[in-house]
N, C-alpha and C. Protein backbone atom coordinates (compact mmCIF):
# COMPACT_ATOMS: atom_id res chain seq x y z
N UNK A 1 -202.98 77.03 -22.14
CA UNK A 1 -201.58 76.65 -21.51
C UNK A 1 -202.30 75.90 -20.19
N UNK A 2 -201.69 74.82 -19.91
CA UNK A 2 -202.09 73.87 -18.69
C UNK A 2 -200.84 74.24 -17.98
N UNK A 3 -201.20 74.92 -16.43
CA UNK A 3 -200.18 75.03 -15.32
C UNK A 3 -200.61 73.89 -14.51
N UNK A 4 -199.55 73.43 -13.94
CA UNK A 4 -199.12 72.36 -12.65
C UNK A 4 -198.61 73.11 -11.72
N UNK A 5 -199.17 72.98 -10.77
CA UNK A 5 -197.93 73.51 -9.18
C UNK A 5 -197.15 72.32 -8.67
N UNK A 6 -196.07 72.52 -8.65
CA UNK A 6 -195.24 71.35 -8.11
C UNK A 6 -194.52 71.62 -6.89
N UNK A 7 -194.38 70.74 -6.24
CA UNK A 7 -193.20 71.11 -4.88
C UNK A 7 -192.08 70.47 -5.54
N UNK A 8 -191.00 71.18 -5.02
CA UNK A 8 -189.84 71.09 -5.65
C UNK A 8 -188.85 69.62 -5.13
N UNK A 9 -189.27 69.42 -4.12
CA UNK A 9 -188.96 68.33 -3.79
C UNK A 9 -189.70 66.81 -4.10
N UNK A 10 -190.52 67.02 -5.04
CA UNK A 10 -191.35 65.96 -5.18
C UNK A 10 -190.81 65.69 -6.61
N UNK A 11 -190.54 64.56 -6.96
CA UNK A 11 -190.05 64.13 -8.53
C UNK A 11 -190.89 64.16 -9.43
N UNK A 12 -190.94 65.04 -10.55
CA UNK A 12 -191.90 64.89 -11.50
C UNK A 12 -191.54 63.67 -12.55
N UNK A 13 -192.85 63.03 -12.86
CA UNK A 13 -192.96 61.89 -13.55
C UNK A 13 -192.63 61.92 -14.93
N UNK A 14 -193.32 63.40 -15.61
CA UNK A 14 -193.09 63.68 -17.01
C UNK A 14 -192.26 64.83 -17.18
N UNK A 15 -191.90 65.03 -18.28
CA UNK A 15 -191.37 66.20 -19.00
C UNK A 15 -192.59 67.53 -19.09
N UNK A 16 -192.14 68.62 -18.82
CA UNK A 16 -192.81 69.64 -19.01
C UNK A 16 -191.90 70.73 -20.17
N UNK A 17 -192.73 71.44 -20.77
CA UNK A 17 -192.00 72.65 -21.61
C UNK A 17 -191.05 73.45 -20.60
N UNK A 18 -192.03 74.06 -19.93
CA UNK A 18 -191.17 74.99 -18.73
C UNK A 18 -191.64 75.15 -17.65
N UNK A 19 -190.58 75.25 -16.95
CA UNK A 19 -191.00 75.27 -15.32
C UNK A 19 -190.60 76.64 -15.05
N UNK A 20 -191.43 77.41 -13.86
CA UNK A 20 -190.94 78.73 -13.49
C UNK A 20 -191.06 78.75 -12.01
N UNK A 21 -189.67 78.97 -11.50
CA UNK A 21 -189.40 78.65 -10.19
C UNK A 21 -189.43 80.14 -9.25
N UNK A 22 -190.18 80.32 -8.27
CA UNK A 22 -190.38 81.39 -7.49
C UNK A 22 -189.43 81.24 -5.98
N UNK A 23 -188.72 81.98 -5.49
CA UNK A 23 -187.98 81.95 -4.62
C UNK A 23 -187.93 83.31 -3.95
N UNK A 24 -189.20 84.27 -3.58
CA UNK A 24 -188.88 85.17 -3.99
C UNK A 24 -188.53 86.24 -3.15
N UNK A 25 -188.18 85.87 -1.87
CA UNK A 25 -187.52 86.85 -1.32
C UNK A 25 -185.97 86.87 -1.12
N UNK A 26 -185.06 86.18 -1.76
CA UNK A 26 -184.21 85.76 -2.06
C UNK A 26 -183.67 85.74 -3.60
N UNK A 27 -183.66 84.58 -3.82
CA UNK A 27 -183.05 83.92 -4.90
C UNK A 27 -183.35 84.69 -6.39
N UNK A 28 -184.79 84.66 -6.61
CA UNK A 28 -185.68 85.23 -8.01
C UNK A 28 -185.54 86.36 -7.81
N UNK A 29 -185.61 87.17 -6.89
CA UNK A 29 -185.31 88.50 -6.79
C UNK A 29 -184.20 89.12 -7.25
N UNK A 30 -183.06 88.49 -6.43
CA UNK A 30 -181.87 88.78 -6.57
C UNK A 30 -181.50 88.36 -7.84
N UNK A 31 -181.76 87.64 -8.59
CA UNK A 31 -181.40 87.16 -10.33
C UNK A 31 -181.86 87.95 -11.07
N UNK A 32 -182.96 88.39 -10.65
CA UNK A 32 -183.67 89.56 -11.61
C UNK A 32 -183.14 91.02 -11.66
N UNK A 33 -182.31 91.21 -10.62
CA UNK A 33 -181.70 92.28 -10.21
C UNK A 33 -180.74 92.45 -10.72
N UNK A 34 -179.64 91.47 -10.57
CA UNK A 34 -178.31 90.72 -11.36
C UNK A 34 -178.81 91.17 -12.99
N UNK A 35 -179.45 90.45 -13.58
CA UNK A 35 -179.54 90.16 -14.83
C UNK A 35 -179.75 91.72 -15.64
N UNK A 36 -180.27 92.76 -14.38
CA UNK A 36 -180.51 93.85 -15.21
C UNK A 36 -179.38 94.62 -14.89
N UNK A 37 -178.13 94.22 -14.30
CA UNK A 37 -177.28 95.23 -14.05
C UNK A 37 -176.17 95.26 -15.61
N UNK A 38 -175.82 96.22 -15.75
CA UNK A 38 -175.07 96.39 -16.83
C UNK A 38 -173.51 95.59 -16.60
N UNK A 39 -173.31 95.78 -15.37
CA UNK A 39 -171.40 94.91 -14.82
C UNK A 39 -171.73 93.62 -15.00
N UNK A 40 -173.03 93.12 -14.98
CA UNK A 40 -173.37 91.50 -14.98
C UNK A 40 -173.38 90.90 -16.37
N UNK A 41 -172.64 90.10 -16.83
CA UNK A 41 -172.73 89.50 -17.97
C UNK A 41 -173.47 88.09 -18.20
N UNK A 42 -173.42 87.10 -16.98
CA UNK A 42 -173.98 86.14 -17.14
C UNK A 42 -174.11 86.02 -14.96
N UNK A 43 -175.00 84.86 -15.22
CA UNK A 43 -175.05 84.60 -13.84
C UNK A 43 -175.08 82.88 -13.86
N UNK A 44 -173.95 82.33 -12.68
CA UNK A 44 -173.97 81.15 -12.79
C UNK A 44 -174.86 80.75 -11.29
N UNK A 45 -174.83 79.04 -11.42
CA UNK A 45 -175.67 78.66 -10.22
C UNK A 45 -175.22 77.35 -9.77
N UNK A 46 -175.10 77.16 -8.18
CA UNK A 46 -174.96 75.98 -7.95
C UNK A 46 -175.63 75.58 -6.93
N UNK A 47 -176.34 74.28 -6.82
CA UNK A 47 -177.24 73.89 -5.50
C UNK A 47 -176.83 73.91 -4.40
N UNK A 48 -175.62 73.97 -4.00
CA UNK A 48 -175.09 74.03 -2.30
C UNK A 48 -174.06 74.29 -2.64
N UNK A 49 -173.31 75.05 -1.22
CA UNK A 49 -172.01 75.22 -1.30
C UNK A 49 -170.95 74.12 -1.74
N UNK A 50 -171.12 72.90 -1.72
CA UNK A 50 -170.38 71.65 -1.87
C UNK A 50 -169.99 71.68 -3.54
N UNK A 51 -171.10 72.22 -4.01
CA UNK A 51 -171.35 72.15 -5.71
C UNK A 51 -170.35 72.98 -6.22
N UNK A 52 -169.85 73.86 -5.48
CA UNK A 52 -169.26 75.13 -6.38
C UNK A 52 -167.83 74.73 -6.63
N UNK A 53 -167.18 73.29 -6.23
CA UNK A 53 -166.26 72.79 -6.50
C UNK A 53 -166.45 72.20 -8.01
N UNK A 54 -167.10 71.82 -8.38
CA UNK A 54 -167.84 71.44 -9.98
C UNK A 54 -168.00 72.69 -10.68
N UNK A 55 -167.66 73.79 -10.19
CA UNK A 55 -167.70 75.12 -11.12
C UNK A 55 -166.82 75.17 -12.28
N UNK A 56 -166.95 75.63 -13.53
CA UNK A 56 -165.84 75.89 -14.22
C UNK A 56 -165.01 77.14 -14.20
N UNK A 57 -165.56 77.87 -13.17
CA UNK A 57 -164.87 79.19 -13.00
C UNK A 57 -163.93 78.73 -11.54
N UNK A 58 -163.02 79.65 -11.66
CA UNK A 58 -162.02 79.48 -10.45
C UNK A 58 -162.63 80.79 -9.55
N UNK A 59 -162.19 80.55 -8.39
CA UNK A 59 -162.68 81.39 -7.18
C UNK A 59 -162.39 83.04 -7.51
N UNK A 60 -161.42 83.19 -8.09
CA UNK A 60 -160.84 84.92 -8.43
C UNK A 60 -161.87 85.11 -9.41
N UNK A 61 -162.56 84.44 -10.46
CA UNK A 61 -163.20 84.65 -11.49
C UNK A 61 -164.98 84.88 -10.86
N UNK A 62 -165.36 84.83 -9.83
CA UNK A 62 -166.50 85.08 -9.63
C UNK A 62 -166.89 85.58 -7.86
N UNK A 63 -168.40 85.65 -7.93
CA UNK A 63 -168.60 86.06 -6.68
C UNK A 63 -169.61 85.45 -6.03
N UNK A 64 -169.51 84.80 -4.91
CA UNK A 64 -170.54 83.74 -4.61
C UNK A 64 -172.05 84.53 -3.76
N UNK A 65 -173.17 84.91 -4.35
CA UNK A 65 -173.94 85.38 -3.88
C UNK A 65 -174.90 84.36 -3.01
N UNK A 66 -175.34 84.67 -1.73
CA UNK A 66 -175.27 83.72 -0.77
C UNK A 66 -176.01 84.14 0.74
N UNK A 67 -176.91 83.35 1.08
CA UNK A 67 -177.38 83.93 2.33
C UNK A 67 -176.84 82.74 3.50
N UNK A 68 -175.87 81.88 2.61
CA UNK A 68 -175.37 80.76 3.83
C UNK A 68 -173.97 81.29 4.35
N UNK A 69 -173.53 82.78 4.15
CA UNK A 69 -172.35 83.02 4.53
C UNK A 69 -170.88 82.52 3.98
N UNK A 70 -169.84 83.03 4.33
CA UNK A 70 -168.65 82.44 3.77
C UNK A 70 -168.19 80.89 3.89
N UNK A 71 -168.28 80.06 3.14
CA UNK A 71 -167.75 78.61 3.00
C UNK A 71 -166.67 78.46 3.16
N UNK A 72 -166.58 77.35 3.07
CA UNK A 72 -164.88 76.77 2.94
C UNK A 72 -164.53 77.20 1.51
N UNK A 73 -165.19 77.11 0.23
CA UNK A 73 -164.87 77.78 -0.75
C UNK A 73 -163.80 78.81 -1.06
N UNK A 74 -162.79 79.28 -1.30
CA UNK A 74 -161.92 80.57 -1.19
C UNK A 74 -162.91 81.40 -2.32
N UNK A 75 -162.82 82.66 -2.15
CA UNK A 75 -163.08 83.54 -2.98
C UNK A 75 -164.01 84.91 -2.29
N UNK A 76 -164.78 85.87 -2.99
CA UNK A 76 -165.43 86.74 -2.08
C UNK A 76 -167.15 86.32 -2.18
N UNK A 77 -167.43 86.32 -1.41
CA UNK A 77 -168.89 85.82 -0.57
C UNK A 77 -169.66 87.36 -0.61
N UNK A 78 -171.04 87.50 -0.88
CA UNK A 78 -171.70 88.46 -0.40
C UNK A 78 -173.19 88.22 -0.40
N UNK A 79 -173.92 88.60 0.62
CA UNK A 79 -175.23 87.97 0.94
C UNK A 79 -176.10 88.51 -0.25
N UNK A 80 -176.95 87.39 -0.45
CA UNK A 80 -177.84 87.43 -1.65
C UNK A 80 -179.34 88.42 -1.57
N UNK A 81 -178.77 89.64 -0.83
CA UNK A 81 -180.00 90.69 -0.94
C UNK A 81 -179.75 91.21 -2.27
N UNK A 82 -181.28 91.64 -2.66
CA UNK A 82 -181.28 92.43 -4.11
C UNK A 82 -181.02 93.78 -3.94
N UNK A 83 -181.12 94.24 -2.79
CA UNK A 83 -180.68 95.39 -2.89
C UNK A 83 -179.26 95.77 -2.27
N UNK A 84 -178.53 94.97 -2.36
CA UNK A 84 -176.95 94.71 -2.17
C UNK A 84 -176.33 94.54 -3.32
N UNK A 85 -177.02 93.60 -4.49
CA UNK A 85 -176.31 93.67 -5.32
C UNK A 85 -176.69 94.66 -6.82
N UNK A 86 -177.71 95.31 -6.12
CA UNK A 86 -177.73 96.49 -6.92
C UNK A 86 -176.88 97.38 -7.15
N UNK A 87 -176.31 97.30 -6.21
CA UNK A 87 -175.28 98.33 -5.73
C UNK A 87 -173.87 97.82 -6.04
N UNK A 88 -173.59 96.76 -6.34
CA UNK A 88 -172.34 96.08 -6.90
C UNK A 88 -172.04 96.13 -8.22
N UNK A 89 -170.51 96.28 -8.02
CA UNK A 89 -170.04 96.38 -9.72
C UNK A 89 -169.51 94.93 -10.00
N UNK A 90 -169.79 93.72 -11.03
CA UNK A 90 -169.06 92.71 -10.79
C UNK A 90 -167.91 92.52 -11.80
N UNK A 91 -167.65 93.50 -12.63
CA UNK A 91 -166.79 93.88 -13.53
C UNK A 91 -166.09 92.71 -14.32
N UNK A 92 -165.49 91.90 -14.17
CA UNK A 92 -164.77 90.62 -14.96
C UNK A 92 -165.45 89.12 -14.52
N UNK A 93 -165.74 89.86 -13.15
CA UNK A 93 -166.57 88.31 -11.98
C UNK A 93 -168.15 87.93 -12.41
N UNK A 94 -168.29 86.89 -12.31
CA UNK A 94 -169.38 86.16 -12.39
C UNK A 94 -170.24 86.15 -11.48
N UNK A 95 -171.18 86.50 -10.93
CA UNK A 95 -172.05 86.37 -9.42
C UNK A 95 -172.70 84.60 -9.92
N UNK A 96 -172.42 83.72 -8.66
CA UNK A 96 -172.58 82.54 -8.47
C UNK A 96 -174.04 82.07 -7.57
N UNK A 97 -174.88 82.20 -7.69
CA UNK A 97 -175.99 82.27 -6.50
C UNK A 97 -175.82 80.45 -6.19
N UNK A 98 -176.35 80.57 -5.02
CA UNK A 98 -176.25 79.24 -4.12
C UNK A 98 -176.70 79.79 -2.95
N UNK A 99 -178.08 79.08 -2.88
CA UNK A 99 -179.05 79.64 -1.50
C UNK A 99 -179.60 78.05 -1.15
N UNK A 100 -180.24 78.54 0.35
CA UNK A 100 -180.89 77.16 0.84
C UNK A 100 -182.08 76.55 0.18
N UNK A 101 -182.79 77.60 -0.76
CA UNK A 101 -184.07 76.81 -1.54
C UNK A 101 -184.08 77.00 -3.17
N UNK A 102 -183.73 78.09 -3.23
CA UNK A 102 -183.85 78.52 -4.61
C UNK A 102 -183.20 77.75 -5.73
N UNK A 103 -181.78 77.73 -5.50
CA UNK A 103 -181.15 77.16 -6.36
C UNK A 103 -181.43 75.51 -6.58
N UNK A 104 -181.58 75.08 -5.42
CA UNK A 104 -182.03 73.84 -5.50
C UNK A 104 -183.35 73.43 -6.09
N UNK A 105 -184.03 74.24 -5.81
CA UNK A 105 -185.08 74.31 -6.64
C UNK A 105 -185.09 74.39 -8.48
N UNK A 106 -184.36 75.53 -8.78
CA UNK A 106 -183.70 75.45 -10.09
C UNK A 106 -183.56 74.54 -10.22
N UNK A 107 -182.51 73.73 -9.76
CA UNK A 107 -181.96 72.09 -10.29
C UNK A 107 -182.57 71.26 -10.26
N UNK A 108 -183.80 71.19 -9.49
CA UNK A 108 -184.81 70.22 -9.40
C UNK A 108 -185.48 70.20 -10.75
N UNK A 109 -185.78 71.46 -11.34
CA UNK A 109 -186.87 71.96 -12.46
C UNK A 109 -186.08 71.30 -13.73
N UNK A 110 -184.73 71.79 -13.54
CA UNK A 110 -183.75 71.75 -14.96
C UNK A 110 -184.09 70.01 -15.27
N UNK A 111 -184.30 69.03 -14.45
CA UNK A 111 -183.93 67.80 -14.43
C UNK A 111 -185.40 67.34 -15.30
N UNK A 112 -186.63 67.99 -15.41
CA UNK A 112 -187.67 67.67 -15.99
C UNK A 112 -188.39 68.86 -16.87
N UNK A 113 -187.61 69.96 -17.14
CA UNK A 113 -187.97 70.90 -18.14
C UNK A 113 -187.14 71.16 -18.99
N UNK A 114 -187.94 71.50 -20.33
CA UNK A 114 -186.83 71.96 -21.40
C UNK A 114 -186.24 73.03 -21.18
N UNK A 115 -187.26 74.38 -20.39
CA UNK A 115 -187.09 75.36 -20.15
C UNK A 115 -187.22 76.20 -18.86
N UNK A 116 -186.44 76.66 -18.00
CA UNK A 116 -186.43 76.85 -16.56
C UNK A 116 -186.62 78.57 -16.51
N UNK A 117 -187.26 79.15 -15.92
CA UNK A 117 -187.87 80.45 -15.87
C UNK A 117 -187.52 80.68 -14.21
N UNK A 118 -187.28 82.20 -13.98
CA UNK A 118 -187.27 82.86 -12.66
C UNK A 118 -188.17 83.67 -12.89
N UNK A 119 -189.35 83.51 -11.42
CA UNK A 119 -189.94 84.80 -11.48
C UNK A 119 -190.03 85.23 -9.80
N UNK A 120 -190.51 86.34 -10.14
CA UNK A 120 -190.41 87.16 -8.30
C UNK A 120 -191.52 88.20 -8.54
N UNK A 121 -191.89 88.88 -7.69
CA UNK A 121 -192.96 90.40 -7.96
C UNK A 121 -191.93 91.30 -8.64
N UNK A 122 -190.78 91.34 -8.78
CA UNK A 122 -189.83 91.93 -9.47
C UNK A 122 -190.33 92.34 -11.00
N UNK A 123 -190.27 91.05 -11.55
CA UNK A 123 -190.51 90.80 -12.84
C UNK A 123 -191.98 89.65 -13.17
N UNK A 124 -192.69 90.13 -12.68
CA UNK A 124 -194.01 89.14 -12.91
C UNK A 124 -194.43 89.48 -14.06
N UNK A 125 -194.57 90.68 -14.45
CA UNK A 125 -195.49 91.39 -15.59
C UNK A 125 -194.73 90.55 -16.85
N UNK A 126 -193.14 90.69 -16.95
CA UNK A 126 -192.48 90.58 -18.22
C UNK A 126 -192.56 88.67 -18.03
N UNK A 127 -192.55 88.02 -17.16
CA UNK A 127 -192.41 86.72 -16.99
C UNK A 127 -193.92 86.19 -17.78
N UNK A 128 -194.92 86.53 -17.15
CA UNK A 128 -196.44 86.39 -17.56
C UNK A 128 -196.70 86.51 -19.17
N UNK A 129 -195.94 87.77 -19.79
CA UNK A 129 -196.01 88.05 -20.61
C UNK A 129 -195.34 87.04 -21.76
N UNK A 130 -194.27 86.75 -21.46
CA UNK A 130 -193.31 85.72 -22.09
C UNK A 130 -194.17 84.24 -22.28
N UNK A 131 -194.86 84.01 -21.08
CA UNK A 131 -195.38 82.71 -21.14
C UNK A 131 -196.63 82.85 -22.43
N UNK A 132 -197.67 83.90 -21.96
CA UNK A 132 -198.36 83.89 -22.86
C UNK A 132 -197.96 84.03 -24.82
N UNK A 133 -197.09 84.63 -24.97
CA UNK A 133 -196.25 84.84 -26.36
C UNK A 133 -195.96 83.26 -26.59
N UNK A 134 -195.41 82.53 -25.91
CA UNK A 134 -194.62 81.23 -26.32
C UNK A 134 -195.78 80.08 -26.08
N UNK A 135 -197.14 80.37 -25.48
CA UNK A 135 -198.23 79.53 -25.62
C UNK A 135 -198.03 77.87 -25.23
N UNK A 136 -196.81 77.92 -24.68
CA UNK A 136 -196.28 76.57 -24.07
C UNK A 136 -197.45 75.68 -23.51
N UNK A 137 -197.57 74.55 -23.98
CA UNK A 137 -198.95 73.68 -23.51
C UNK A 137 -198.92 73.08 -21.80
N UNK A 138 -197.87 73.18 -21.86
CA UNK A 138 -197.24 72.72 -20.19
C UNK A 138 -196.56 73.47 -19.31
N UNK A 139 -196.75 73.92 -18.33
CA UNK A 139 -195.76 74.88 -17.17
C UNK A 139 -196.08 74.48 -16.14
N UNK A 140 -194.99 74.11 -15.81
CA UNK A 140 -195.02 74.05 -14.28
C UNK A 140 -194.61 75.14 -13.31
N UNK A 141 -195.58 75.26 -12.46
CA UNK A 141 -194.86 76.59 -11.63
C UNK A 141 -194.48 75.93 -10.46
N UNK A 142 -193.28 76.08 -9.77
CA UNK A 142 -192.66 75.83 -8.93
C UNK A 142 -192.30 76.90 -7.74
N UNK A 143 -193.19 77.17 -6.55
CA UNK A 143 -192.62 77.73 -5.76
C UNK A 143 -191.53 77.18 -4.62
N UNK A 144 -190.67 77.87 -4.26
CA UNK A 144 -189.81 77.04 -3.80
C UNK A 144 -190.00 76.67 -2.50
N UNK A 145 -190.46 77.53 -1.37
CA UNK A 145 -190.66 77.21 -0.13
C UNK A 145 -189.31 76.57 0.44
N UNK A 146 -189.91 75.77 1.39
CA UNK A 146 -188.57 75.16 1.98
C UNK A 146 -188.30 73.87 1.33
N UNK A 147 -187.36 73.73 0.72
CA UNK A 147 -187.04 72.60 -0.13
C UNK A 147 -186.72 71.37 0.41
N UNK A 148 -186.17 71.32 1.56
CA UNK A 148 -185.90 69.85 2.11
C UNK A 148 -187.13 69.46 2.80
N UNK A 149 -188.34 70.08 3.26
CA UNK A 149 -189.30 69.49 3.82
C UNK A 149 -190.47 69.86 2.97
N UNK A 150 -190.31 70.67 1.78
CA UNK A 150 -191.45 70.96 1.08
C UNK A 150 -192.82 71.77 1.71
N UNK A 151 -192.24 72.29 2.79
CA UNK A 151 -193.25 73.24 3.47
C UNK A 151 -193.65 74.50 2.60
N UNK A 152 -194.66 74.79 2.36
CA UNK A 152 -194.59 75.99 1.62
C UNK A 152 -194.38 77.14 2.04
N UNK A 153 -193.90 78.23 1.78
CA UNK A 153 -193.65 79.61 2.36
C UNK A 153 -194.58 80.63 1.37
N UNK A 154 -195.35 81.56 2.10
CA UNK A 154 -196.58 82.28 1.65
C UNK A 154 -195.89 83.10 0.56
N UNK A 155 -194.88 83.81 0.53
CA UNK A 155 -194.31 84.57 -0.50
C UNK A 155 -194.24 83.95 -1.73
N UNK A 156 -193.67 83.08 -2.06
CA UNK A 156 -193.40 82.08 -3.17
C UNK A 156 -194.99 81.73 -3.54
N UNK A 157 -195.74 81.19 -2.88
CA UNK A 157 -197.44 80.55 -3.20
C UNK A 157 -197.83 81.96 -3.51
N UNK A 158 -197.89 83.28 -3.20
CA UNK A 158 -198.65 83.97 -3.49
C UNK A 158 -197.89 84.70 -5.00
N UNK A 159 -197.05 84.41 -5.18
CA UNK A 159 -195.98 84.90 -6.42
C UNK A 159 -196.58 84.05 -7.37
N UNK A 160 -196.82 82.57 -7.36
CA UNK A 160 -197.47 81.85 -8.23
C UNK A 160 -198.65 81.95 -8.45
N UNK A 161 -199.42 82.21 -7.36
CA UNK A 161 -200.97 82.53 -7.30
C UNK A 161 -201.29 83.95 -8.55
N UNK A 162 -200.13 85.11 -8.47
CA UNK A 162 -200.44 85.88 -9.07
C UNK A 162 -199.99 85.89 -10.50
N UNK A 163 -199.08 85.02 -10.87
CA UNK A 163 -198.37 84.46 -12.26
C UNK A 163 -199.37 83.58 -13.21
N UNK A 164 -200.30 82.86 -12.15
CA UNK A 164 -201.33 82.24 -12.61
C UNK A 164 -202.41 83.20 -12.67
N UNK A 165 -202.83 84.40 -12.36
CA UNK A 165 -203.96 84.84 -12.71
C UNK A 165 -203.70 85.55 -13.94
N UNK A 166 -202.30 86.00 -14.13
CA UNK A 166 -202.04 86.89 -15.38
C UNK A 166 -202.17 85.96 -16.40
């Protein structure tokens, strides 16, 4: 398996089989917790608050999970803290992740990868096993860092290092 490390804001010139996004402190850890919740059937993603209008969900059908605070889009907004969402019941509503860096990195990865995975320290072993079992010849590791500037963030880089070591 060939691993490539990409910066999210850099356009990728070739398609890869799998991209793995890491935004450890918030988005990917929160997503891992959401997917373990029995009250959460699915998770939606918006790159920015302005993208919420393009969702096929109505405001009453979702909960916006974001550190960006309540925006102009109506509906329920909660902080994207893994600890907070672990205590929530979503019932019929779909959590929608919209973050400063992680969701934008995820959507960037989706533009050039056939499959996009999320990784954090919470689920690192599972992601590593999945990648090993699939034996995809080309995997892009995408630590989110600061999306707009491309500056790395230590926790995202450490997660990518740990995944690569697995």
